Amino acid sequence: MTQQQLGSFPGGLKLPGHKKRSTQLPIRRMPISKRLVLPLQQHIGEAAVPIVEVGEKVLKGQRIARAEGHVSVCLHAPTSGVIKAIADHQVPHPSGLTAPCVMIETDGEDRWIERNPVPDFRSLSSHEIRQRVREAGIVGLGGAGFPSFIKLNPGVRHHVETLLINGAECEPYITCDDMIMRERAAGIIEGIEIMMFALRAKECVIAIEDNKPESISAMRFALTANKALSETTRIVIIPTKYPTGGEKQLIQVITGKEVPSKGLPIDIGIVCHNPGTAYAVGRAIRHGEPLLSRIVTVTGTDVTHAGNFETLFGTPIRELLEFCETKRQPDEPFIMGGPMMGYNLSGDDLPITKTSNCILAGVDEVAIASQPLPCIRCGECAVACPASLLPQQLYWYSRSKEFDKTEEYNLFDCIECGCCDYVCPSKIPLVSYFRFAKTEIMNQERERRKSDIARERHENRLARQERERVEKEERQKQRKAALAASKAAQKKAENTEAESTTEAAAVKEDN
Amino acid sequence: MLTAILALTLLALIFGLLLGYASVKFKVEGDPIVEQIDKLLPQTQCGQCSYAGCRPYAEAIAAGEADINRCPPGGEATILALADLLDVEPKPLDEEVGTEKPKMLAVIDEDRCIGCTLCIQACPVDAILGAAKHMHTVIADECTGCELCIAPCPVDCIDMVRTTPNPTTWRWPDPEHITLQEKIEEEQA
Ligand code: SF4
Ligand code: SF4
Ligand code: SF4
Ligand code: SF4
C-alpha cells in the first residue's frame, strides 16, 4: 500500500464537530415499540406495493411490500406482530404530508421468519447478489436512500475501478457511521468483500476523517484479519473538513478527479457506498437478514442522554426522544439530519425510516433568525461553495424565477450543503431559494409532460369530432341519394305503368 | 340488418383511408412558431384567453393579434416563458381574463350524477368516463382543471377541488421572490 497524494475540493468549512456528546456510550438497542408505522416509500424511486392484508399475522423479516418497477426495493416487517392498517399517515418529510404506510401492532415475541443465509457468497453470481440485496430492501443508509442494488451493478459500458466507502461523516453532531465503524468493523469488511465481488472492482478505498481515530483503528484491525481483502483495500485518512462526505467532494479528495457536471461517479470508474450499507449487505447475504433497523444518532443540546440507537424502522421518533430524555416539549420541532443539511420536522407521531440518520433537538450556535439584508455581492458564498458554483447568481435567478438561467448556472450541481448560507454576511437563506428553485423546475417538467398529454388528447378529440362530422354528412348524403334513387325508381315504375296502360288502351283501340 | 352494418363498416373504412390520404397529401406544414408557442401553453383548453383553446390562442399570438399575458392557468411562468421565446418584455397577467389560481381538479359527486353525458361532451381532453344513464367519473390524471364541465351539468354535481400534492410532487415554499412588477421596475431602474 502506497500512501497516495490526496486531492482537495474548493471551498468548504471547518466546523465545530459536537460529536463527543453522542459517542460516550456504545450503540444501544431501542426497545420494540407497540406500534410500528412503515411508509411504503422509504427510498428514491417507486413506492413499494403492499402484499399483506389487514389482520394478517407477520413474522420478523417477512416481506410486507414488494418492489415496483426497476428503481424500488422491498419492505419487511421489522418484528413479529399483526398488520393493523394500511393507510395514509404523516411521514418524516419536510412537507409534513401524509403518505401510504403499513401499521403493525407488535407482539413482543420478535419471532423470525425462516432465513436463507449464504455462507459462501462466491457461490452466487453477481446478478444473484444484486437480487438478494434488492429483496433485502437495502438502500443507501447515508441519507439519500437510493436503492443499493443498482449501485452494485458493474454495468456493460463502464467498469468499476474503485469501490469507495464513505466514512467521512463530515456533518456536525451526526455519529452513526462513526459508531458502526467502531463496533461492527468486521461486519462492514464482510459486506465490502461481497460488494467488491459483485462489482468486480479492482480496489477499495475506505475514507475516514481524521477526527475519528477509534473508527480508523477498528477498521484497520478488522481489515488485517482478512488477508485476501487487505491486498486490494486501503484505509485513507482524510482531513476533517465540511462537506467532505459529499460524494463528488470525497472523490475529489481521494482521486483528485472531478465527476463531470450532471455525471455520475461511475463515469470515472468509481462507486460510492456508506459503511452502514456495506454492513447491511453483509447481513443480507451471509445471514439472510433483510434490512429491518438502522443506527440513529439522537443528540442536541436539549437531549440529556445522547447516543446511538439501533432502531427498528417504524419506531415513533417521540419514543426515541423520550428514551433519551429531552427538555423538548411535545410537538416542538426537531431536526431530521444534521444542522447543515437537515430539515425541521414537527409531529410526534413520525416514524424512523431507512434514511433517518440523526434526530437533533437543540443546536449550540443558534443562528439568530434575522431579517436577511440585501446581497452586497461580496462573493464569500462563491468562495465557500464546494461545488464551484456562484450562489449569488443562483440566488438572484431563483428569486426572480428565471429558472432556465439557474440551470445554466448548474443549479442541480448544488448539494445543498449550506456552506454559502453559513458564510453569507447578509444572512440570506440561500439554500431555501435553491431548494425552492429545484422543486419548482421539477414541477414544471412534470407539468410540461402533463400538458403534452393533454394536447394530444385534445387533438385526438378534435380529430374524432371532425371524423364524426364527415361521416355524418356522408351518411346524410347517402340517405339523400338513396331517397332520390328510390323516388326516381318509383317515378319510372309509375311511368312504365302509365305507358303500358296507354299501350293496352291503344291495342284495345286497334281491336 | 347485416348489409347495413357491412355498408357502414365499408364506408368508415373508405373514409378513414380517404382522410388518411388527404392528411398526408394536403399536409399543411405546421407553423413552427405557433408550435413553439403552443408548447409553452398549459393545454388546459379552458378558453379564458377568449380563444377556443390553447392552439387558437397560440395562433393569435403568432399573428400578433393577441398579447402574451392572457392565459390565467399558465400564469406568470407562462408569461415569462413566452416573453423569453418571443423576445418581448414580460408584463403582468391581464386582469380582464382573470387571476392565477391554484391548480384544481373536477370531481363528480357520483351519488348525484344522473348520467346525462353533458359533461363528457364539454370536456376538451376526454377526461370523463361514463355511459348514458350511468354515473360518470373524472380520470384525475387527465383532468386539466378547465372547469368547462361545471356549467353544463344540470344537477350541479361537479365540484372543483384543489389538487393535493404528495411528498414526491410537493414543492419547497417560495422564501420570498420578487414579483414580475418589481422585477420590471428593478430592471428599468
Ligand atoms: S455571501 Fe451573501 S452577500 Fe455575499 S455575495 Fe453571497 S449572497 Fe451576496
Ligand atoms: S448549498 Fe449549494 S450553492 Fe451553497 S455552497 Fe453548498 S453546493 Fe454551493
Ligand atoms: S387561457 Fe390558457 S389554458 Fe386556457 S385555453 Fe387559453 S391558452 Fe389554453
Ligand atoms: S373533467 Fe371537467 S375540468 Fe377536468 S378537463 Fe374535463 S371538462 Fe375540464
XYZ file of C-alpha atoms and ligand atoms in Angstrom:
732
model
C 0.000 0.000 0.000
C 1.478 3.249 -1.094
C 0.421 6.467 0.502
C -1.092 8.445 -2.310
C -1.175 12.202 -2.524
C -4.632 13.451 -1.554
C -6.575 15.902 -3.656
C -8.974 18.526 -2.370
C -12.123 20.351 -3.340
C -12.645 24.115 -3.417
C -14.358 25.935 -0.570
C -15.781 24.076 2.366
C -15.718 24.959 6.047
C -14.044 23.999 9.280
C -16.944 23.458 11.632
C -17.069 22.533 15.313
C -17.915 18.822 15.386
C -20.094 18.457 18.506
C -19.672 14.717 18.141
C -18.440 13.761 21.604
C -21.872 14.115 23.125
C -23.249 11.096 21.309
C -20.179 8.835 21.339
C -19.797 8.344 25.079
C -21.829 5.135 25.203
C -21.889 2.127 22.878
C -24.737 1.601 20.432
C -27.849 0.645 22.369
C -30.855 -1.272 21.123
C -34.081 0.666 21.197
C -36.900 -1.359 22.832
C -39.562 -2.667 20.438
C -42.390 -0.182 20.138
C -46.022 -1.325 20.476
C -46.899 0.082 17.094
C -44.704 0.497 14.032
C -45.586 2.769 11.104
C -43.816 1.807 7.867
C -44.049 4.202 4.925
C -44.172 2.301 1.626
C -41.728 4.763 0.180
C -38.528 4.994 2.173
C -36.265 5.107 -0.834
C -35.763 7.099 -4.030
C -37.898 5.669 -6.839
C -41.260 3.935 -6.968
C -43.072 3.188 -3.711
C -43.270 -0.484 -2.709
C -46.636 -2.250 -3.114
C -48.139 -3.968 -0.043
C -48.609 -7.744 -0.275
C -50.187 -8.301 3.151
C -53.730 -7.773 4.358
C -55.094 -6.068 7.416
C -55.383 -8.578 10.252
C -52.651 -10.814 8.866
C -50.013 -12.129 11.269
C -46.453 -11.382 10.185
C -43.077 -12.614 11.352
C -39.882 -10.663 11.786
C -38.212 -10.315 8.396
C -41.340 -11.238 6.447
C -41.798 -9.303 3.247
C -44.802 -6.991 3.542
C -44.383 -4.992 0.327
C -42.776 -5.812 -2.986
C -40.610 -3.630 -5.195
C -42.500 -1.923 -8.026
C -40.636 -1.059 -11.198
C -36.874 -1.034 -11.515
C -35.866 1.707 -9.079
C -37.538 0.265 -5.998
C -36.899 -2.139 -3.127
C -38.928 -4.444 -0.867
C -40.122 -3.693 2.645
C -40.226 -6.134 5.586
C -41.850 -6.467 8.973
C -39.179 -5.312 11.465
C -40.589 -7.636 14.148
C -43.440 -10.105 14.571
C -46.990 -8.863 15.038
C -50.273 -8.174 13.283
C -50.970 -5.814 10.388
C -53.297 -3.239 11.885
C -53.879 -0.968 8.926
C -52.667 0.070 5.503
C -53.457 3.750 5.338
C -52.113 7.260 4.967
C -50.016 8.520 7.842
C -47.752 11.506 8.360
C -44.233 10.714 7.127
C -40.886 12.321 8.023
C -40.698 14.596 5.014
C -40.122 18.368 5.012
C -43.598 18.827 3.548
C -45.268 17.382 6.648
C -47.577 15.482 4.293
C -49.047 12.029 4.683
C -48.259 9.011 2.515
C -49.375 5.365 2.389
C -47.989 3.328 5.313
C -48.336 -0.159 6.764
C -49.126 -0.173 10.500
C -48.017 -3.138 12.589
C -49.075 -3.911 16.145
C -46.101 -5.781 17.566
C -46.458 -8.873 19.772
C -43.156 -8.517 21.608
C -42.061 -12.039 20.669
C -39.727 -10.877 17.909
C -40.094 -14.224 16.104
C -38.077 -14.608 12.917
C -39.276 -15.958 9.623
C -37.045 -18.666 8.134
C -33.810 -17.100 6.924
C -31.773 -18.121 3.945
C -28.105 -17.386 4.658
C -25.352 -17.945 2.093
C -22.087 -18.533 3.980
C -20.039 -18.583 0.764
C -21.124 -15.610 -1.311
C -18.801 -16.727 -4.121
C -21.302 -19.461 -4.914
C -23.657 -16.696 -6.080
C -23.442 -14.780 -9.327
C -23.113 -11.022 -9.341
C -26.722 -10.838 -10.507
C -27.940 -13.108 -7.697
C -26.197 -10.910 -5.144
C -27.923 -7.830 -6.529
C -31.291 -9.590 -6.468
C -30.776 -10.555 -2.844
C -29.716 -7.034 -1.911
C -32.856 -5.747 -3.575
C -35.052 -8.370 -1.925
C -33.488 -7.405 1.410
C -34.730 -3.844 0.942
C -31.299 -2.255 1.187
C -30.928 1.421 0.319
C -28.065 3.872 0.834
C -28.026 4.493 4.572
C -26.040 7.722 4.307
C -29.267 9.644 3.992
C -30.355 9.759 0.353
C -31.932 6.294 0.246
C -31.060 5.287 -3.294
C -31.636 1.542 -3.887
C -28.216 -0.043 -3.310
C -28.557 -2.946 -5.741
C -28.426 -0.520 -8.674
C -25.070 0.751 -7.428
C -23.741 -2.806 -7.262
C -24.069 -3.271 -10.992
C -20.738 -3.132 -12.781
C -22.670 -2.389 -15.979
C -21.673 -3.068 -19.534
C -20.399 0.289 -20.638
C -18.378 1.115 -17.547
C -16.115 -0.926 -15.459
C -15.561 -0.220 -11.834
C -12.062 0.591 -10.769
C -12.681 1.634 -7.191
C -15.271 0.918 -4.540
C -15.203 3.934 -2.243
C -16.527 3.516 1.280
C -17.611 6.920 2.526
C -16.737 7.037 6.214
C -16.207 10.790 6.227
C -19.361 11.661 8.165
C -18.476 15.320 7.940
C -21.642 16.924 9.242
C -21.549 18.121 12.868
C -23.419 16.146 15.564
C -24.010 13.003 13.458
C -22.080 9.923 14.663
C -23.960 6.849 13.450
C -21.312 5.908 10.839
C -18.527 6.523 13.354
C -20.187 4.196 15.867
C -20.928 1.418 13.399
C -17.300 1.509 12.199
C -16.056 1.354 15.796
C -18.292 -1.514 16.842
C -19.077 -3.518 13.718
C -15.922 -3.146 11.652
C -15.730 -6.901 10.922
C -19.288 -6.885 9.599
C -18.532 -3.888 7.368
C -15.464 -5.663 5.977
C -17.655 -8.695 5.243
C -20.016 -6.503 3.280
C -17.190 -4.787 1.407
C -15.882 -8.166 0.259
C -19.285 -9.031 -1.203
C -19.644 -5.610 -2.846
C -16.186 -5.897 -4.417
C -17.121 -9.308 -5.768
C -20.434 -8.113 -7.220
C -18.853 -5.030 -8.778
C -15.704 -6.860 -9.925
C -13.895 -3.789 -8.567
C -10.109 -3.656 -8.669
C -9.592 -1.867 -5.385
C -11.436 -0.481 -2.400
C -10.741 2.725 -0.519
C -12.216 3.257 2.923
C -12.084 7.000 3.575
C -12.354 8.182 7.174
C -11.924 11.730 8.519
C -9.064 12.232 10.959
C -11.432 13.192 13.783
C -12.434 9.511 14.198
C -9.294 7.751 15.486
C -11.330 4.944 17.109
C -13.036 4.112 13.835
C -9.747 4.171 11.971
C -8.092 1.698 14.311
C -11.141 -0.576 14.467
C -11.383 -0.717 10.692
C -7.647 -1.278 10.350
C -7.809 -4.136 12.796
C -10.729 -5.786 11.021
C -9.085 -5.370 7.634
C -5.800 -7.005 8.663
C -7.819 -10.052 9.765
C -8.842 -10.528 6.129
C -5.605 -11.273 4.262
C -7.091 -11.503 0.785
C -9.049 -8.297 1.039
C -6.240 -6.270 2.584
C -4.273 -6.656 -0.635
C -6.772 -4.635 -2.605
C -8.230 -2.460 0.132
C -6.738 0.509 1.925
C -7.910 2.886 4.593
C -7.266 6.513 3.750
C -7.293 9.118 6.486
C -8.588 12.407 5.210
C -8.563 15.872 6.808
C -11.734 16.899 8.601
C -13.499 19.478 6.512
C -17.141 20.068 5.722
C -18.589 18.747 3.310
C -16.001 16.044 2.553
C -18.798 13.484 2.895
C -20.427 14.789 -0.282
C -19.931 12.037 -2.858
C -18.335 14.230 -5.506
C -16.240 16.090 -2.933
C -14.904 12.877 -1.421
C -13.974 11.557 -4.852
C -12.043 14.762 -5.477
C -10.190 14.329 -2.203
C -9.345 10.684 -2.813
C -8.571 10.664 -6.524
C -8.029 14.307 -7.431
C -10.523 13.697 -10.241
C -13.724 15.622 -10.751
C -17.037 13.942 -11.514
C -18.436 15.813 -14.540
C -21.444 18.074 -14.044
C -24.633 16.007 -14.430
C -22.378 12.929 -14.449
C -22.156 10.041 -12.004
C -19.133 8.664 -10.130
C -19.358 5.524 -12.271
C -18.484 7.665 -15.292
C -14.973 7.845 -13.878
C -14.961 4.257 -12.625
C -15.967 4.838 -9.010
C -18.880 3.547 -6.951
C -19.508 5.058 -3.539
C -21.248 3.361 -0.605
C -21.814 4.158 3.052
C -20.298 1.873 5.760
C -23.780 1.169 7.175
C -24.878 -0.008 3.735
C -21.850 -2.311 3.481
C -22.762 -3.777 6.870
C -26.371 -4.317 5.730
C -25.188 -6.096 2.560
C -23.075 -8.453 4.675
C -26.028 -9.249 6.946
C -28.330 -9.787 3.984
C -26.100 -12.224 2.092
C -24.248 -14.089 4.812
C -27.003 -14.145 7.391
C -30.117 -13.878 5.237
C -31.351 -10.875 7.198
C -33.253 -8.154 5.386
C -32.843 -4.520 6.407
C -35.079 -4.060 9.456
C -33.335 -1.431 11.534
C -30.654 1.201 11.415
C -28.376 3.121 13.733
C -29.852 6.517 14.596
C -27.951 9.289 16.373
C -30.086 11.143 18.907
C -28.333 14.258 20.090
C -28.513 18.007 20.597
C -28.388 20.463 23.468
C -31.886 19.535 24.629
C -31.041 15.817 24.896
C -29.885 14.559 28.302
C -28.612 11.090 27.342
C -27.464 11.468 23.773
C -26.242 8.399 21.919
C -26.706 5.996 19.051
C -29.546 3.538 18.914
C -30.222 0.513 16.808
C -33.822 1.311 15.973
C -36.439 -0.748 14.141
C -37.992 1.038 11.187
C -41.380 2.411 12.049
C -40.469 3.265 15.662
C -42.037 6.610 16.628
C -39.355 9.315 16.877
C -41.101 10.542 20.011
C -40.238 7.271 21.783
C -36.573 7.703 20.882
C -36.567 11.227 22.246
C -38.377 10.133 25.420
C -35.908 7.292 25.835
C -33.022 9.786 25.799
C -34.881 12.269 27.977
C -35.169 15.678 26.420
C -36.181 19.108 27.503
C -38.217 19.244 24.368
C -41.949 19.880 24.747
C -44.450 17.689 22.891
C -44.900 18.832 19.300
C -41.862 21.081 19.409
C -39.979 20.839 16.116
C -36.683 18.962 15.824
C -34.157 18.488 13.041
C -34.013 15.365 10.898
C -30.371 15.025 9.846
C -27.612 17.439 10.778
C -27.613 21.188 11.415
C -26.326 21.973 7.912
C -28.293 19.727 5.575
C -31.158 18.565 7.778
C -34.682 19.927 7.813
C -37.153 20.781 10.523
C -39.866 18.325 11.349
C -42.705 18.546 13.772
C -45.266 15.963 14.650
C -44.843 13.472 17.453
C -46.107 10.502 15.544
C -43.435 10.437 12.840
C -41.637 7.112 12.358
C -37.941 6.312 11.874
C -37.312 5.263 8.268
C -34.399 3.836 6.312
C -32.993 7.316 5.734
C -33.274 8.708 9.298
C -29.640 9.078 10.319
C -29.931 11.657 13.080
C -32.513 13.290 15.310
C -31.237 16.619 16.504
C -33.008 18.510 19.288
C -31.354 21.819 20.044
C -28.140 23.109 18.444
C -25.356 25.041 20.128
C -24.892 28.000 17.859
C -28.411 29.093 17.218
C -28.461 31.207 14.143
C -30.494 34.177 15.209
C -33.260 34.311 12.687
C -32.769 37.837 11.497
C -34.283 39.608 8.547
C -31.942 38.936 5.614
C -30.222 42.017 4.230
C -29.670 42.674 0.546
C -26.837 40.840 -1.169
C -23.703 43.009 -1.175
C -22.020 40.856 -3.808
C -19.086 40.148 -1.530
C -18.510 36.765 -3.164
C -17.992 34.924 0.149
C -20.586 32.348 -0.855
C -18.739 31.501 -4.055
C -15.504 31.066 -2.103
C -17.183 28.664 0.307
C -19.057 26.625 -2.306
C -17.562 23.128 -2.630
C -19.243 22.618 -5.997
C -17.636 25.700 -7.607
C -20.988 27.363 -8.130
C -21.895 31.031 -7.980
C -24.516 31.088 -5.233
C -25.190 34.814 -5.518
C -26.112 34.405 -9.194
C -28.216 31.343 -8.419
C -29.917 33.304 -5.666
C -30.725 36.173 -7.966
C -32.167 33.941 -10.663
C -34.083 31.732 -8.223
C -35.539 34.791 -6.613
C -36.729 36.244 -9.892
C -37.826 32.769 -11.035
C -35.595 32.771 -14.092
C -35.243 29.059 -13.847
C -33.596 28.421 -17.199
C -30.815 30.741 -16.030
C -30.425 28.813 -12.779
C -29.954 25.696 -14.829
C -27.322 27.419 -16.942
C -25.526 28.158 -13.689
C -25.704 24.441 -12.803
C -28.261 24.666 -10.025
C -28.598 20.891 -9.994
C -24.927 20.512 -9.049
C -25.731 22.206 -5.736
C -25.580 19.609 -2.970
C -27.474 21.852 -0.532
C -24.563 21.734 1.886
C -25.371 25.133 3.353
C -21.799 26.470 3.264
C -22.988 29.556 1.385
C -25.711 30.230 3.966
C -23.193 29.845 6.729
C -20.765 32.458 5.431
C -23.194 34.979 3.977
C -22.777 38.263 5.905
C -26.266 39.319 4.857
C -27.767 36.147 6.359
C -29.626 35.321 3.159
C -31.204 31.835 3.350
C -29.626 30.847 0.047
C -30.318 27.118 0.276
C -34.033 27.745 0.795
C -34.024 29.517 -2.542
C -32.155 26.668 -4.210
C -34.466 24.019 -2.813
C -37.422 26.083 -3.930
C -35.999 26.532 -7.429
C -35.141 22.852 -7.812
C -38.581 21.556 -6.867
C -40.142 24.302 -8.977
C -38.159 23.202 -12.038
C -39.001 19.540 -11.457
C -42.635 20.541 -11.154
C -42.519 22.496 -14.399
C -41.134 19.453 -16.137
C -43.931 17.322 -14.729
C -46.483 19.930 -15.865
C -44.951 20.021 -19.314
C -45.263 16.262 -19.649
C -48.850 16.502 -18.470
C -49.697 19.290 -20.867
C -48.202 17.306 -23.733
C -50.622 14.511 -22.910
C -53.491 16.994 -22.638
C -52.626 18.459 -26.041
C -52.597 15.026 -27.580
C -55.922 14.104 -26.026
C -57.418 17.379 -27.161
C -56.139 16.917 -30.698
C -57.454 13.361 -30.753
C -60.811 14.631 -29.658
C -60.878 17.305 -32.342
C -59.880 14.738 -34.957
C -62.583 12.370 -33.761
C -65.232 15.110 -33.848
C -64.138 16.039 -37.356
C -64.291 12.422 -38.436
C -67.748 12.012 -36.929
C -68.917 15.148 -38.656
C -67.661 13.955 -42.031
C -69.173 10.534 -41.525
C -72.499 12.032 -40.578
C -72.503 14.258 -43.616
C -71.599 11.301 -45.760
C -74.416 9.252 -44.269
C -76.845 12.091 -44.902
C -75.651 12.341 -48.482
C -76.055 8.611 -48.873
C -79.518 8.733 -47.461
C -80.451 11.599 -49.730
C -79.026 9.781 -52.713
C -80.865 6.623 -51.747
C -84.051 8.594 -51.307
C -83.605 10.279 -54.653
C -82.871 6.943 -56.270
C -85.928 5.297 -54.839
C -88.054 8.282 -55.833
C -86.713 8.066 -59.342
C -87.385 4.361 -59.423
C -90.928 4.959 -58.244
C -91.476 7.559 -60.895
C -90.118 5.260 -63.501
C -92.350 2.481 -62.319
C -95.334 4.810 -62.470
C -94.339 5.932 -65.911
C -93.972 2.433 -67.291
C -97.277 1.543 -65.750
C -98.832 4.515 -67.406
C -97.161 3.596 -70.654
C -98.359 0.032 -70.509
C -101.889 1.170 -69.774
C -101.814 3.551 -72.688
C -100.373 0.807 -74.826
C -103.096 -1.516 -73.700
C -105.616 1.133 -74.482
C -104.086 1.582 -77.914
C -104.238 -2.136 -78.532
C -107.846 -2.107 -77.466
C -108.495 0.724 -79.784
C -106.746 -1.167 -82.568
C -109.028 -4.033 -81.969
C -79.509 -5.510 -40.930
C -76.303 -7.285 -41.835
C -75.990 -5.398 -45.086
C -76.463 -2.143 -43.209
C -73.634 -2.991 -40.819
C -71.452 -4.074 -43.676
C -72.195 -0.976 -45.635
C -71.389 1.265 -42.665
C -68.154 -0.554 -41.910
C -67.147 -0.277 -45.503
C -67.985 3.401 -45.504
C -65.984 4.000 -42.337
C -63.058 2.198 -43.880
C -63.208 4.114 -47.119
C -63.455 7.467 -45.392
C -60.738 6.556 -42.942
C -58.450 5.813 -45.855
C -59.588 8.924 -47.657
C -58.939 11.102 -44.619
C -55.601 9.468 -44.041
C -54.618 10.067 -47.643
C -55.839 13.643 -47.514
C -53.898 14.362 -44.350
C -50.717 13.141 -45.985
C -51.351 14.703 -49.357
C -52.593 18.075 -48.162
C -50.481 18.282 -45.036
C -50.136 21.906 -44.024
C -46.598 22.498 -42.858
C -47.087 23.329 -39.146
C -46.055 26.888 -38.430
C -43.002 26.365 -36.227
C -43.559 29.497 -34.163
C -47.181 28.502 -33.462
C -45.896 25.058 -32.456
C -43.365 26.624 -30.131
C -45.877 28.955 -28.508
C -48.395 26.139 -28.162
C -45.752 24.061 -26.397
C -45.472 26.703 -23.682
C -49.221 26.966 -23.065
C -50.654 24.765 -20.309
C -53.135 22.963 -22.600
C -55.925 23.419 -20.103
C -58.118 24.323 -23.107
C -60.308 26.466 -20.871
C -60.843 29.375 -23.239
C -60.241 32.031 -20.576
C -57.900 33.743 -23.010
C -61.064 34.323 -25.109
C -59.853 31.922 -27.803
C -61.303 28.498 -28.453
C -58.349 26.746 -26.862
C -54.624 26.890 -26.439
C -53.730 26.405 -30.073
C -56.012 29.130 -31.397
C -54.502 31.459 -28.792
C -51.025 30.427 -29.912
C -52.004 31.228 -33.494
C -53.316 34.614 -32.420
C -50.085 35.414 -30.584
C -48.035 34.347 -33.573
C -50.145 36.556 -35.826
C -49.559 39.478 -33.477
C -53.274 39.704 -32.689
C -53.085 38.791 -29.023
C -50.863 39.786 -26.138
C -48.834 37.224 -24.209
C -50.493 37.863 -20.840
C -53.917 36.352 -21.366
C -53.589 32.833 -20.012
C -54.590 32.584 -16.329
C -53.849 28.847 -15.853
C -50.307 29.371 -17.146
C -49.830 32.457 -15.012
C -46.533 34.166 -14.520
C -44.408 31.170 -15.509
C -46.051 31.008 -18.936
C -45.795 34.757 -19.449
C -42.079 34.668 -18.650
C -41.535 31.738 -20.976
C -43.459 33.411 -23.790
C -41.600 36.686 -23.292
C -38.366 34.778 -23.477
C -39.358 32.910 -26.627
C -40.669 35.961 -28.478
C -38.051 38.293 -27.076
C -40.559 40.807 -25.763
C -40.952 42.439 -22.355
C -42.917 40.360 -19.850
C -45.964 42.012 -18.339
C -48.322 41.015 -15.550
C -51.402 38.913 -16.298
C -54.196 40.855 -17.960
C -56.790 41.383 -15.219
C -59.536 41.248 -17.778
C -59.065 37.486 -18.278
C -58.909 36.506 -14.628
C -56.350 35.739 -11.949
C -53.854 32.960 -11.438
C -55.405 30.295 -9.220
C -54.018 27.143 -7.651
C -54.476 24.064 -9.774
C -57.880 22.432 -9.444
C -59.391 19.116 -10.357
C -63.007 18.235 -11.200
C -64.751 15.677 -9.012
C -68.194 14.281 -9.796
C -70.478 13.504 -6.889
C -71.333 10.052 -8.096
C -74.469 9.796 -5.955
C -75.997 12.830 -7.576
C -74.871 12.219 -11.156
C -77.821 11.319 -13.391
C -75.691 10.110 -16.291
C -76.768 12.790 -18.767
C -73.386 12.763 -20.617
C -73.414 16.563 -20.949
C -70.103 16.883 -19.123
C -68.481 14.317 -21.415
C -69.434 16.421 -24.369
C -67.913 19.501 -22.724
C -64.590 18.037 -21.655
C -61.888 19.082 -24.118
C -59.498 16.289 -23.185
C -61.898 13.338 -22.794
C -61.155 13.120 -19.090
C -64.655 11.961 -18.124
C -65.765 8.360 -18.343
C -69.298 7.054 -18.253
C -72.161 5.810 -20.391
C -75.633 7.334 -20.731
C -77.773 6.930 -17.594
C -74.809 5.575 -15.643
C -72.790 7.560 -13.205
C -69.763 9.377 -14.588
C -66.340 9.816 -13.147
C -63.342 12.045 -13.832
C -59.953 10.490 -14.596
C -57.934 12.585 -12.158
C -54.674 12.226 -14.068
C -56.143 13.543 -17.281
C -58.263 16.400 -15.940
C -56.707 19.777 -16.722
C -58.984 21.699 -14.374
C -60.546 23.809 -17.138
C -63.966 23.967 -15.404
C -65.794 23.582 -18.717
C -67.808 20.658 -17.387
C -69.247 22.659 -14.468
C -71.780 24.808 -16.323
C -73.389 22.089 -18.487
C -74.195 19.804 -15.526
C -77.963 20.088 -14.914
C -77.817 18.787 -11.330
C -74.725 20.694 -10.243
C -72.891 17.610 -9.119
C -69.366 18.543 -10.281
C -67.054 20.297 -7.864
C -63.607 21.712 -8.382
C -61.217 20.666 -5.634
C -57.637 21.679 -5.037
C -55.115 19.079 -6.082
C -53.216 17.883 -3.047
C -49.507 17.265 -3.504
C -47.853 14.114 -2.221
C -44.281 14.049 -0.904
C -42.942 13.482 -4.437
C -44.831 16.295 -6.111
C -44.536 18.677 -3.170
C -42.535 21.839 -3.693
C -40.422 23.796 -1.238
C -42.114 27.067 -0.392
C -41.006 30.247 -2.085
C -38.846 32.051 0.518
C -39.766 35.435 -0.905
C -39.441 36.230 -4.503
C -39.817 39.451 -6.357
C -42.984 39.838 -8.340
C -42.901 40.396 -12.032
C -43.843 44.041 -11.457
C -40.897 44.562 -9.089
C -38.556 42.839 -11.478
C -39.596 45.040 -14.351
C -39.141 48.120 -12.176
C -35.802 46.932 -10.891
C -34.545 46.286 -14.387
C -35.694 49.659 -15.577
C -34.051 51.402 -12.624
S -22.239 35.803 0.610
Fe -24.264 36.704 0.724
S -23.951 38.875 0.450
Fe -22.039 37.888 -0.188
S -22.299 37.605 -2.419
Fe -23.027 35.739 -1.448
S -25.222 36.053 -1.223
Fe -24.319 38.063 -1.578
S -25.541 24.929 -0.805
Fe -25.129 24.684 -2.974
S -24.530 26.709 -3.667
Fe -24.391 26.733 -1.422
S -22.302 26.214 -1.011
Fe -23.415 24.285 -0.978
S -23.277 23.481 -3.063
Fe -22.659 25.642 -3.145
S -56.424 30.538 -21.164
Fe -54.524 29.402 -21.355
S -55.092 27.297 -20.875
Fe -56.976 28.372 -21.265
S -57.356 27.980 -23.460
Fe -56.277 29.931 -23.309
S -54.138 29.378 -23.562
Fe -55.200 27.482 -23.086
S -63.135 16.922 -16.289
Fe -64.029 18.978 -16.363
S -62.449 20.297 -15.504
Fe -61.444 18.359 -15.977
S -60.631 18.645 -18.033
Fe -62.634 17.725 -18.309
S -64.047 19.486 -18.541
Fe -62.110 20.282 -17.713
